[in-house]
XYZ file of C-alpha atoms in Angstrom:
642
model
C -8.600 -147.221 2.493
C -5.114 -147.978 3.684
C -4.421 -150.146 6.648
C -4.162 -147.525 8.732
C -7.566 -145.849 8.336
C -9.221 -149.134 8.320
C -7.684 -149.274 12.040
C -9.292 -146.101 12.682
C -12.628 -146.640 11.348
C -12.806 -149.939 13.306
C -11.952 -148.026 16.276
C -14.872 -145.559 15.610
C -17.349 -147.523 14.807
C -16.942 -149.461 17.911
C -16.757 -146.282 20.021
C -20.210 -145.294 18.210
C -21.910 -148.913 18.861
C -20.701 -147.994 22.749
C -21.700 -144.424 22.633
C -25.557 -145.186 21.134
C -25.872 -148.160 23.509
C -24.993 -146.313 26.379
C -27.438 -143.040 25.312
C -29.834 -145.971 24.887
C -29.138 -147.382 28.232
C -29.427 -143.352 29.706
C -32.696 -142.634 27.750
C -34.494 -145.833 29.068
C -34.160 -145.507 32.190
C -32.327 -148.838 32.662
C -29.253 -147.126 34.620
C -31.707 -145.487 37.207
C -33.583 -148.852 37.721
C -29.782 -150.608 38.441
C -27.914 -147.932 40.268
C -31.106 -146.065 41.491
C -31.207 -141.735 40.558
C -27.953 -140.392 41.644
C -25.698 -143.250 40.837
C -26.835 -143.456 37.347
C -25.068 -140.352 36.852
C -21.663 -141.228 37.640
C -22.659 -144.841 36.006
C -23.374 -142.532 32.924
C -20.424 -140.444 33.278
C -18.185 -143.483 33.766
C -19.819 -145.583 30.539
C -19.598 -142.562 28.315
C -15.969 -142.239 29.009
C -15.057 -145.793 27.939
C -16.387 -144.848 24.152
C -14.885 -140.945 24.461
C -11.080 -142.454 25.467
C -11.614 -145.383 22.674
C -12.061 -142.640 20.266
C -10.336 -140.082 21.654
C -7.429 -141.136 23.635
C -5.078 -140.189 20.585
C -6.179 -136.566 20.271
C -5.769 -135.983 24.193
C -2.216 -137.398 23.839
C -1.497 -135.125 20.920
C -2.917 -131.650 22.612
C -0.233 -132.801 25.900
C 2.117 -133.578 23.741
C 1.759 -130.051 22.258
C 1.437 -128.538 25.350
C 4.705 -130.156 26.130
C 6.132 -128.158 23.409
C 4.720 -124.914 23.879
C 2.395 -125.624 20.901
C -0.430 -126.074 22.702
C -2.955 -123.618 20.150
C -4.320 -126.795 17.669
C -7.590 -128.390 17.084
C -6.120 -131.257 18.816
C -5.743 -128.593 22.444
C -9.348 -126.994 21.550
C -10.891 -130.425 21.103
C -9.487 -132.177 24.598
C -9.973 -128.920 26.611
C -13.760 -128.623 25.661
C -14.396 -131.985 25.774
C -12.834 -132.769 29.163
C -14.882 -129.723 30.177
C -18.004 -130.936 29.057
C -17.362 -133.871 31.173
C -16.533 -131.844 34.323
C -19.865 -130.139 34.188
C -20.406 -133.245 36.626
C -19.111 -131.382 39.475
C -21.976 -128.582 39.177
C -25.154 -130.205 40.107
C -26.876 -126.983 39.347
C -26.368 -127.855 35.696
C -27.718 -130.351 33.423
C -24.620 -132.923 32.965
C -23.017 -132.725 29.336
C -20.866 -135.959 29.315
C -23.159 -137.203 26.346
C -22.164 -134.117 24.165
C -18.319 -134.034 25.260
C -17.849 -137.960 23.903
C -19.930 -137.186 20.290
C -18.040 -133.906 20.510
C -14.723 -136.739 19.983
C -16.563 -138.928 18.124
C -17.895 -136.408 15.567
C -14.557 -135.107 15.025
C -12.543 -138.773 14.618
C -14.982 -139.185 11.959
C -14.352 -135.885 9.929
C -10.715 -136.411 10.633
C -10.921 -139.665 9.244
C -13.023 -138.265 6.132
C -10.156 -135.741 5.838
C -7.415 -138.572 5.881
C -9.525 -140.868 3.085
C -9.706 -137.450 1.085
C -6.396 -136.363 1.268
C -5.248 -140.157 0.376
C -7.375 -140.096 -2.575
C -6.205 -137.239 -3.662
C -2.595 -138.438 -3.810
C -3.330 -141.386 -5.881
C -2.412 -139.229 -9.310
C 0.869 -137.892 -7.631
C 1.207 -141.489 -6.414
C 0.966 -143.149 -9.979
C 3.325 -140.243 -10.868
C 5.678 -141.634 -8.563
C 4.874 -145.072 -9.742
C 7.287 -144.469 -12.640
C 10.007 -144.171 -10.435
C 11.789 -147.662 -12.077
C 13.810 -150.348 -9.897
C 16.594 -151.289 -12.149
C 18.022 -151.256 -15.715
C 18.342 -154.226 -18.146
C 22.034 -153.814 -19.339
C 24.123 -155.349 -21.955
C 27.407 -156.416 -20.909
C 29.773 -158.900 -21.937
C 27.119 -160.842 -24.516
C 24.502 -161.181 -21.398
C 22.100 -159.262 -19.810
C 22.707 -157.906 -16.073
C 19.864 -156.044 -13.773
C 21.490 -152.955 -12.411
C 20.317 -150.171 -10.768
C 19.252 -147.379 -13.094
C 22.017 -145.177 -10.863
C 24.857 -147.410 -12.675
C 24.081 -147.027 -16.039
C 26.308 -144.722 -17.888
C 25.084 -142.250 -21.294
C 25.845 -144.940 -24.161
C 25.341 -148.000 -22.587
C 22.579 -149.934 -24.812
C 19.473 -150.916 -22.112
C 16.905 -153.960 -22.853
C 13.431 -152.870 -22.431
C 11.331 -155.679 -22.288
C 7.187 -155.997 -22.796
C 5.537 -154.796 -19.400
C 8.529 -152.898 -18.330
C 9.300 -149.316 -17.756
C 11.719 -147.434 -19.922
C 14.253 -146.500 -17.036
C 16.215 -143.673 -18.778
C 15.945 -141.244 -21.647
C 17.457 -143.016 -25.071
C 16.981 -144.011 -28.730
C 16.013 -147.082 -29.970
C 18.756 -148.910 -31.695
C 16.643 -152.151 -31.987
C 13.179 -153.316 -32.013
C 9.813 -151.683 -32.401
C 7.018 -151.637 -30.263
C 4.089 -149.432 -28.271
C 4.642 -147.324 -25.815
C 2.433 -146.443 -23.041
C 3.047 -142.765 -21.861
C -0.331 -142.356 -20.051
C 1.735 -142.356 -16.544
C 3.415 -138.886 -18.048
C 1.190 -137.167 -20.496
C -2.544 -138.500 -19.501
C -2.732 -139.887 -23.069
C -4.313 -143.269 -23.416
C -3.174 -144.271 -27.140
C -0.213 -145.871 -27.446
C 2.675 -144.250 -29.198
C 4.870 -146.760 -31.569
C 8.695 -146.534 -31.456
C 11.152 -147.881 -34.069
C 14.882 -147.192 -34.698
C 15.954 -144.421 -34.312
C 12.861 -143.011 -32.064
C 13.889 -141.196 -28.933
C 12.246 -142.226 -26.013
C 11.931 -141.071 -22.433
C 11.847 -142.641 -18.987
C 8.774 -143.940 -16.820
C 7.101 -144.603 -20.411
C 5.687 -148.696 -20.525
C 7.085 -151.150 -23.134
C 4.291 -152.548 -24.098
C 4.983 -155.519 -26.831
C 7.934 -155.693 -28.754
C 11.434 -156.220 -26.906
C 13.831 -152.629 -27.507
C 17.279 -151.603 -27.229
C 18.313 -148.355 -26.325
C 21.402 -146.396 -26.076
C 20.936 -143.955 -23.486
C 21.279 -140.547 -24.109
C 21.701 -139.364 -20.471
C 22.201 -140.246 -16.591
C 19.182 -141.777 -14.573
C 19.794 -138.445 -12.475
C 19.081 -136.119 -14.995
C 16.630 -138.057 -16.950
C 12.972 -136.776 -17.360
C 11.352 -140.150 -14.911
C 14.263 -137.965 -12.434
C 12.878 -134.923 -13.152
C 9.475 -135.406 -12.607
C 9.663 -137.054 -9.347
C 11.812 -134.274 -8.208
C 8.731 -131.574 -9.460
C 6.487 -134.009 -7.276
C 8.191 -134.280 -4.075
C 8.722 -130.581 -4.261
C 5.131 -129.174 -5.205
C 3.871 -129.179 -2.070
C 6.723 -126.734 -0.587
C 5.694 -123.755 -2.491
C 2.300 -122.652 -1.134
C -0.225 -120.087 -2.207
C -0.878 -116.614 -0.942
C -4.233 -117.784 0.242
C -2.862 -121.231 1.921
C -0.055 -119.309 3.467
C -2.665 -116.674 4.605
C -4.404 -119.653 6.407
C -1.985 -120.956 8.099
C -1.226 -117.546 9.277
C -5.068 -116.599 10.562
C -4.821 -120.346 12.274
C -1.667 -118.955 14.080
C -3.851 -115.799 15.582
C -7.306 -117.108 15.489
C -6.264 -119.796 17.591
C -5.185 -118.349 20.251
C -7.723 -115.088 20.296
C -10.332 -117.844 20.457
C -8.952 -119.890 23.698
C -8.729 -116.306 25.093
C -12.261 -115.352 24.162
C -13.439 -118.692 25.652
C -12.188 -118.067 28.566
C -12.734 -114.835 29.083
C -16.762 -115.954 28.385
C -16.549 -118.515 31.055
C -14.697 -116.698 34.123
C -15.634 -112.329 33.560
C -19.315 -112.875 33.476
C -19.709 -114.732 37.085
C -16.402 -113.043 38.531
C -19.009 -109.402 37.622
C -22.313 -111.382 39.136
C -24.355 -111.979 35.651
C -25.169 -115.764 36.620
C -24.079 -119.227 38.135
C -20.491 -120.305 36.931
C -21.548 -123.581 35.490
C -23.621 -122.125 33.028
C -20.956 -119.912 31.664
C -18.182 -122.343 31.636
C -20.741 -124.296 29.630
C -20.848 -121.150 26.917
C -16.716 -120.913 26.970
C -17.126 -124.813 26.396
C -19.335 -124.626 23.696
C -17.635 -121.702 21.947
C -14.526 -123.529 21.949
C -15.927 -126.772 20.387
C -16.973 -124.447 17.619
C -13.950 -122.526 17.447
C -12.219 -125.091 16.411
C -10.593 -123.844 12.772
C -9.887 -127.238 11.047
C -12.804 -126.944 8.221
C -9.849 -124.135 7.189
C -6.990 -125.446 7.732
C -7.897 -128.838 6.188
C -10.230 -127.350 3.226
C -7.793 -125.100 1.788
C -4.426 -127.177 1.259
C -6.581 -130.151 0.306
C -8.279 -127.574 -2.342
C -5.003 -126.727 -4.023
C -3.420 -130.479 -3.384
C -6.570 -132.003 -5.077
C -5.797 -129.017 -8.355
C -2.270 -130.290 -8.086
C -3.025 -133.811 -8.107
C -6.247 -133.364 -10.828
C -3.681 -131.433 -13.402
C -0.892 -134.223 -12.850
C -3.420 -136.901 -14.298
C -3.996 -135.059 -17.513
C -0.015 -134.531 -17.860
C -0.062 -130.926 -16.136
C 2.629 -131.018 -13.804
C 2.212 -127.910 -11.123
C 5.275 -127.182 -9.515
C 3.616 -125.540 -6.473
C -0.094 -124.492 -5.324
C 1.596 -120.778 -5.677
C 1.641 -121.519 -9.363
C -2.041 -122.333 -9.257
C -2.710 -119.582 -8.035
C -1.207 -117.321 -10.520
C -2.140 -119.361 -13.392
C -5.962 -118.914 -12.084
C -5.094 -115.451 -12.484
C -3.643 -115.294 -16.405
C -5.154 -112.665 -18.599
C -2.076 -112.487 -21.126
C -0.625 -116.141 -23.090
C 3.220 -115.335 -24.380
C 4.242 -117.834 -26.716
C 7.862 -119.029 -28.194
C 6.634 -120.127 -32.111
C 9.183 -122.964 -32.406
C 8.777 -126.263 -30.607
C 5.761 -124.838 -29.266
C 3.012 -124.187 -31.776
C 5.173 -125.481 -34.158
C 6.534 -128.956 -34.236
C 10.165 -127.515 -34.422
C 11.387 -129.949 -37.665
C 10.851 -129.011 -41.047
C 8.206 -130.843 -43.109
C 7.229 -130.112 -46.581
C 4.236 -128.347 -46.798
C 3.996 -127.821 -50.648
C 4.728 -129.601 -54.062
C 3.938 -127.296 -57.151
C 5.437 -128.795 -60.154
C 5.674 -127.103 -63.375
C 3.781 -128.171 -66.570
C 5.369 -130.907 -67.766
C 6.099 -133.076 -64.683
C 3.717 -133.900 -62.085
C 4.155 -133.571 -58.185
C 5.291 -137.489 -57.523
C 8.048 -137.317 -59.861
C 9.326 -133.402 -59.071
C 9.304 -134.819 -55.253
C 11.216 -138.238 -56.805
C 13.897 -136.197 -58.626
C 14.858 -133.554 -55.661
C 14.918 -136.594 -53.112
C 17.737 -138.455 -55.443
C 19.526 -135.217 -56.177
C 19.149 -134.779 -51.879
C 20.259 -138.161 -51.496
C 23.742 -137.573 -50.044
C 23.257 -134.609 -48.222
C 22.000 -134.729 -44.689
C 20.773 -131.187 -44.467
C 18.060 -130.668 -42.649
C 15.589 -129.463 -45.754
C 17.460 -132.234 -47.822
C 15.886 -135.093 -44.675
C 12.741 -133.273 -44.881
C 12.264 -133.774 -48.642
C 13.686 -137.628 -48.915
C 10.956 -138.370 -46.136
C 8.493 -136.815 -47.760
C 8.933 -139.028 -51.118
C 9.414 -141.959 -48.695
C 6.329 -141.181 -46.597
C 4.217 -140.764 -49.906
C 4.913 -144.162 -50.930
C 1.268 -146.225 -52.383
C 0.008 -148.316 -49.741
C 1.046 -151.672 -51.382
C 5.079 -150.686 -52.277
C 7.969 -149.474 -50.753
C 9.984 -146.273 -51.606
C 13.914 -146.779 -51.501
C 15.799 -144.195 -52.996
C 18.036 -146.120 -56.043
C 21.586 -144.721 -55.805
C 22.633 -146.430 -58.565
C 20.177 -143.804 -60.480
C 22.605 -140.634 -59.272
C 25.703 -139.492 -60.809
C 28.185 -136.563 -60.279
C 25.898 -135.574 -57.040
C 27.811 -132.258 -55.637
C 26.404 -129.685 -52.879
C 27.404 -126.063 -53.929
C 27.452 -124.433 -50.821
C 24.672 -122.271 -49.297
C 22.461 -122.631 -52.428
C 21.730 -125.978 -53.283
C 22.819 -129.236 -54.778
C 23.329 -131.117 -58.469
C 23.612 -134.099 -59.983
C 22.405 -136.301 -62.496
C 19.726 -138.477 -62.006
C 18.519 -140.958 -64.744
C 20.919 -139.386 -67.574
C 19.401 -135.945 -66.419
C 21.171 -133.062 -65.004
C 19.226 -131.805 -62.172
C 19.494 -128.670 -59.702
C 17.972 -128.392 -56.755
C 18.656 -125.436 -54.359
C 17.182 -121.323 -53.509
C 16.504 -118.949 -56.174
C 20.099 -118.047 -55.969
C 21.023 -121.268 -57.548
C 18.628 -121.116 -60.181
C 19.970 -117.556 -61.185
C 23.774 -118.564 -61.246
C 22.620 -121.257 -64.240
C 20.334 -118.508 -65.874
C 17.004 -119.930 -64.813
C 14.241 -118.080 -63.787
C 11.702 -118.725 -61.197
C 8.549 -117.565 -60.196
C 7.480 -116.249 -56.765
C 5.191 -118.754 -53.868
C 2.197 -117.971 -52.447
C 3.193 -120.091 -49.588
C 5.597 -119.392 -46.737
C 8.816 -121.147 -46.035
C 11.546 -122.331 -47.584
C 11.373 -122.481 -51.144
C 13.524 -125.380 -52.960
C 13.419 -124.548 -56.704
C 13.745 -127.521 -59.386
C 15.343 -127.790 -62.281
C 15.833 -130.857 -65.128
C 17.484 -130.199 -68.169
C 18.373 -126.735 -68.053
C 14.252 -126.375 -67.833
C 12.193 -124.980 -64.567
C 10.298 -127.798 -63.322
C 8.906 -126.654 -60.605
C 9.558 -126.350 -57.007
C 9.303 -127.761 -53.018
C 7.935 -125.401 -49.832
C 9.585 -126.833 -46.705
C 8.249 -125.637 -43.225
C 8.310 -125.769 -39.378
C 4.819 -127.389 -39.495
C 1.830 -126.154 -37.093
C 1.063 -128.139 -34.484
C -2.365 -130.374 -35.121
C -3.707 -128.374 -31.671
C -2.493 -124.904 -32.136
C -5.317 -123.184 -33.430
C -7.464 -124.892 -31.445
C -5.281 -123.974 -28.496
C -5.877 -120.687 -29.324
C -9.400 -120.495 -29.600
C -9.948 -122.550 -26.153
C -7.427 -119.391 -24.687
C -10.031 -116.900 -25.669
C -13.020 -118.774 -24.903
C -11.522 -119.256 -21.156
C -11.418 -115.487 -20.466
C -7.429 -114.911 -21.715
C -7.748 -111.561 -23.385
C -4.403 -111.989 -25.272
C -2.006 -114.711 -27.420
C 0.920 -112.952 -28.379
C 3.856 -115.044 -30.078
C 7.506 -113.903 -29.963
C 9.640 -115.599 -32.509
C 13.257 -115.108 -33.722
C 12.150 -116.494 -37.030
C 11.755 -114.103 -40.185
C 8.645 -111.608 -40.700
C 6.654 -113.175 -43.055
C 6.935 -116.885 -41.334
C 5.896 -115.438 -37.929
C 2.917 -113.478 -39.967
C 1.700 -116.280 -41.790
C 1.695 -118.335 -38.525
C 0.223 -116.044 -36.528
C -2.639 -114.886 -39.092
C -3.381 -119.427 -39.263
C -3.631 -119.569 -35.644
C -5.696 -116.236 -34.656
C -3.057 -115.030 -32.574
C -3.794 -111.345 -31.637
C -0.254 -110.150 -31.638
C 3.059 -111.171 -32.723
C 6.833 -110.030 -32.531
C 9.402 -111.250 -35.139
C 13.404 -111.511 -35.116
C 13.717 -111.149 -31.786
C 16.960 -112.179 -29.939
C 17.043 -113.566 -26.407
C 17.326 -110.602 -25.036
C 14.626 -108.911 -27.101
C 12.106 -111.221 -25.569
C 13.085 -110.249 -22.402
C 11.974 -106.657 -23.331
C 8.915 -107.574 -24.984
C 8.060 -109.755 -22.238
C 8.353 -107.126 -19.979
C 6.889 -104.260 -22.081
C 3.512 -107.002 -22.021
C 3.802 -107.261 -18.466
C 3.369 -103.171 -17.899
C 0.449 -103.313 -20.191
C -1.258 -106.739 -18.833
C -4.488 -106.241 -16.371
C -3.257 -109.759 -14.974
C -0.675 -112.294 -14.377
C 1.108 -113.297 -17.910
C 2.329 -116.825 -18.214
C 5.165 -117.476 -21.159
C 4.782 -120.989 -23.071
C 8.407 -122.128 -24.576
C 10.802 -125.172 -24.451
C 14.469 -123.708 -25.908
C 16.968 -122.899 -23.823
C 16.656 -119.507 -25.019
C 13.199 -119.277 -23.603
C 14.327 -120.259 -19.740
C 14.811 -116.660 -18.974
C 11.559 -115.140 -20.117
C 10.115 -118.046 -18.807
C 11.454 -116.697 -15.191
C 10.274 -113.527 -15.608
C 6.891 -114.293 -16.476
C 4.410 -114.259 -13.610
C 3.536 -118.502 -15.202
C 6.391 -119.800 -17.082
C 5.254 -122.830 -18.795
C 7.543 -125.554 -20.429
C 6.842 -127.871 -22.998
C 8.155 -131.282 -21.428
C 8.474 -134.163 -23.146
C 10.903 -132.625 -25.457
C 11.584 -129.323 -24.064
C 15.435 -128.340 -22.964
C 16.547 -129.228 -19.576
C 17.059 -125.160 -18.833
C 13.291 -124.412 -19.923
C 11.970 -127.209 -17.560
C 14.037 -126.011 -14.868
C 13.139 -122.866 -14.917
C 9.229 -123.184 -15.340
C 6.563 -123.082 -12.986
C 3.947 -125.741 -15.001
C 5.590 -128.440 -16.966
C 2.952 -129.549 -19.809
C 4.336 -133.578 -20.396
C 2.489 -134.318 -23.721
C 3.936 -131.169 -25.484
C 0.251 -130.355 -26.526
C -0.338 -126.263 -26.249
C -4.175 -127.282 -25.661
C -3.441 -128.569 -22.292
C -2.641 -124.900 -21.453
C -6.270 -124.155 -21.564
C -7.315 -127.146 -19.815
C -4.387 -125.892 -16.859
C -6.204 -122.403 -16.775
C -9.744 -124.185 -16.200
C -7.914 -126.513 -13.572
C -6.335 -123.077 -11.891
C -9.845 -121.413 -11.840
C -11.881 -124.150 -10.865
C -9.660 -124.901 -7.745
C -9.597 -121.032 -6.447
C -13.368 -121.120 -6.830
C -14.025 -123.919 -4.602
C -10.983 -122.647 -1.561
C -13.443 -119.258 -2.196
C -15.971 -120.723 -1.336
C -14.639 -123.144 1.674
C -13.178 -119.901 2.854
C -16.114 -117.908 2.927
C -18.426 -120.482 3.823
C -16.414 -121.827 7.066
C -15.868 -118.298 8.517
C -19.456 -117.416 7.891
C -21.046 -120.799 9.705
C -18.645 -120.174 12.692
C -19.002 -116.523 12.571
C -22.527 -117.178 13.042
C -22.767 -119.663 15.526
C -19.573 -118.462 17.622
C -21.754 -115.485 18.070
C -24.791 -117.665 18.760
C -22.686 -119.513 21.511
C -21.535 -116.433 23.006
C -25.070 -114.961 23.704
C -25.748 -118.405 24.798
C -28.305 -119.384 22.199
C -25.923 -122.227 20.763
C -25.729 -125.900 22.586
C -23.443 -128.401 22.080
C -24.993 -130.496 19.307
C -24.701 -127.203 17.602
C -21.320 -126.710 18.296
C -20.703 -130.325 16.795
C -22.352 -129.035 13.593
C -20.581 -126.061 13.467
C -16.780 -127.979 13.693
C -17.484 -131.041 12.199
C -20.123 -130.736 9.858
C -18.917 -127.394 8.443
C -15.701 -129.462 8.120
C -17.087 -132.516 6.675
C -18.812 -130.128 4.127
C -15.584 -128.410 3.047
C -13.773 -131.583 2.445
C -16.614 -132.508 0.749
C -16.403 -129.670 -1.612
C -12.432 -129.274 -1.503
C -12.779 -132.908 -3.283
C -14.240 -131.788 -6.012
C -11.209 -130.204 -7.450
C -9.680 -133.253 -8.288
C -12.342 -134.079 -10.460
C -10.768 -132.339 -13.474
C -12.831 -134.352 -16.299
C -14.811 -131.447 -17.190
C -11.602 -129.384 -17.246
């Protein structure tokens, strides 16, 4: 508890101590035998208010304020008009007196209001820590020394110094130093992630032992620690259908209720049906239980706890609208690259010919690759530098090359240990007369040659993501009835892909544009919402015009981020599942706060009326139904078994 709410629940317990002593005091007898029979009752009247204004005194001074303001139709008006009632049944002596049940009427309702508070507090601790990576200033190197700045001042190329225990304060790459990263505060992921040179890393991530140097690679304003906090502080401004429908039956039941209430108390003896006190007593008790906060508390508190649950497993919900719809998804659109695949080309496989073996056919194309910094050349002098035995170091040994040339759009040669070497497509095999044989595998296929002499050749890919499939297959299992992909890559990559991952449908060569169209030729066929999955700037407009756009964040574009509606930090497409079970479970339980709140009152509003209901029940019927909400609305941030 915060300082605040320990203040309160001083305040009520003391009013409670008060409140039993003084029923104690009633119910024993001990206030007739000091003020004899009819003073005890004003004695009574006067020692229950001392615990009723200790608890209470706020909540009166809230409904005047209100009423001040023409806003006088809250719990805070329904609260101090029936309890101030209840206490006025003093001045009908035909009536049993009702001061006892007016001040636990207050006291009741402090105490769920302070059970909403604690719940609402713990349920901003996730979107707290999320705020927690918000840093205070920037190590910065300037003139030989280092100077703390504010992150604000730092301009894209200055180097930063990241020390152990400190938070990465803008997006960069590491020009110095290696260390672990902790990036549990932004993706939910407890293992550490190592950095070197050349790593990129983002902001609000923990240094966590080695000292780094980073050139930034952007402004603190537009850096992803900035654009989180701004996804934070703006969630709770786009509400759902069923919040905003709420807030709306709050507006009218409100006010139908004061109406009915009075109408209960004043028609019945104004037309002869009985004494006055009795009925004001009804209106009085129908207002206690009017009262329509189990709602209007449950329901945001529902979707805020969802919000808050999904932040802690990197699942960042731009609004409880979003929720909504994503509880809704019966159709997954994916973009292939940087989404269920990596995005970087990796080689995949090495099938020499017979008289080499797959070490040295990878050894010979990564010195013939050596100078070029193609992107397939990278991926194949990593691969024979990543393959290295676990007791040596790979180099590649320049002074082994000779005559190394790149012939445009087909390959490269050289000589390598005395031995002329090509390496390059099927074209460049043909324009020196050599023949080569088809793959099995799809990708880009880097064809060998030593000597004049086939020797073999390299398959370089966008590699699957480690998750993918099993993204998939949680999809399904959740209810989604399709996983399309929509790729601008060629036909056979996009079919190999999609037959690995169980996809049921997929869409090759497809421009921006043509996503649009497919997207929207899905949408007339969906029985749902459909949510879109990409992170290229050429996804941010299907992204928009999906009912869910989802972006990949720790590495997605700017544009994709901005124009998504669920941001998944840790870039893994399984979380997608885990977002839909978050979605689901949190409509469930505001279904079931819903219907369960309106039912109980329903019930005893119409049990009040007839005159059946007291005040205890009434207490039940606001606070406990209220109490019992909360209770459940909690439960969504539990998202563990999500």
């Amino acid at each position: 508890m915060n300082k605040k709410q320990k203040k309160w629940l001083k305040r009520i317990l003391l009013a409670l101590a008060l409140f039993f002593t003084v029923m104690a005091l009633d119910e024993l007898g001990v206030l007739a035998g000091i003020f004899g029979e009819p003073g005890a009752l004003y004695a009574s009247f006067a020692l229950y208010l001392i615990p009723y204004l200790i608890a209470g005194h706020d909540v009166l001074l809230k409904a005047w304020r209100n009423i001040r303001r023409g806003e006088a139709f809250d719990e805070s008006f329904l609260m101090a008009v029936a309890t101030i009632g209840a206490f006025a049944m003093i001045f009908f002596p035909e009536t049993e007196p009702h001061m006892a049940e007016g001040a636990a009427v207050m006291l009741f309702y402090q105490v769920g209001e302070l059970f909403q508070s604690y719940a609402v507090g713990k349920s901003r601790k996730s979107i707290a820590a999320m705020m927690d990576i918000a840093p205070d200033y920037a190590n910065i190197e300037r003139d030989g020394a280092i100077v703390e700045v504010d992150p604000d001042e730092v301009q894209v190329g200055d180097i930063i110094v990241v020390k152990p225990g400190e938070r990465v304060p803008i997006d960069g790459v590491v020009v110095d130093g290696t260390s672990q990263l902790d990036t549990a505060a932004l993706t939910g992921e407890s293992v550490p992630r190592h950095i070197e040179v050349g790593g990129e890393v983002i902001s609000g991530c923990i240094n966590m032992t080695g000292v780094l140097r980073i050139r930034t690679t952007k402004l603190f304003g537009t850096s992803t620690v900035s654009r989180i906090l701004e996804l934070v502080e703006n969630a709770s401004e786009k509400k759902a259908r069923t919040e905003n429908f709420i807030t709306r039956f709050a507006r009218v039941y409100t006010p139908i209720v004061t109406l009915a209430a009075v109408a209960i108390a004043v028609v019945p003896p104004l037309l002869g049906m009985g004494a006055w006190a009795g009925w004001i007593l009804r209106g009085l008790t129908f207002l206690v239980v009017s009262c329509p906060c189990a709602l209007v508390i449950s329901v945001p508190l529902s979707f805020f706890g969802g919000i808050g649950g999904a932040s802690r497993l990197g699942i960042l919900v731009k609004g409880s609208n979003y929720l909504e719809a994503l509880a809704q998804v019966d159709t997954v659109v994916f973009d292939k690259t940087g989404t269920l695949t990596s995005g970087t080309f990796g080689v995949v496989g090495v099938h020499p010919a017979d008289a080499i073996d797959s070490d040295q056919l990878l050894a010979v194309a990564a010195h013939a690759e050596a100078f070029s910094d193609h992107p397939i050349a990278l991926s194949v002098k990593k691969a024979y530098l990543d393959e290295a035995p676990a007791d040596s170091e790979r180099i590649i040994d320049q002074a082994r090359i000779e005559d190394a040339a790149e012939e445009s759009g087909h390959g490269v040669k050289a000589t390598v240990d005395g031995h002329a070497v090509l390496v390059g497509n099927d074209k460049l095999m043909s324009a020196h007369g050599i023949s080569c044989p088809d793959c099995e595998l799809t990708g880009t296929i880097l064809h060998v040659a030593i000597d004049g002499a086939y020797s073999g050749h390299i398959v370089i890919a966008d590699t699957v993501k480690d998750d993918a499939a099993q993204a998939i297959a949680d999809l399904h299992a959740a209810g989604v009835e399709r996983c399309i992909m929509l790729t601008g890559d060629r036909e056979e990559v996009a079919r190999s892909v999609a037959s690995d991952l169980g996809l049921d449908e997929y869409h090759a060569q497809l421009l921006p544009g043509d996503k649009v169209e497919q997207v929207e030729r899905i949408l007339d066929s969906a029985r749902g919402n459909l949510a879109f999955v990409g992170d290229g700037i050429n996804d941010a407009p299907v992204l928009t015009r999906a009912d869910v756009g989802i972006a990949m964040g720790a590495m997605g574009s700017d544009a994709a981020i901005e124009a998504a509606d669920i941001v998944l930090m840790d870039d893994k497409p399984s979380n997608i599942a885990r977002a839909i079970r978050v979605a689901r479970k949190t409509m469930r339980i505001v279904h079931q706060n819903i219907v369960f709140a309106i039912g109980v009152k329903l019930l005893i509003l119409a049990l009040a009326a007839v005159g059946i209901a007291n005040m205890w029940l009434a207490v039940f019927g606001d606070v406990g139904v209220a109490v019992i909400a909360i209770l459940n609305a909690m439960r969504a941030m539990n998202v563990k078994d999500c």
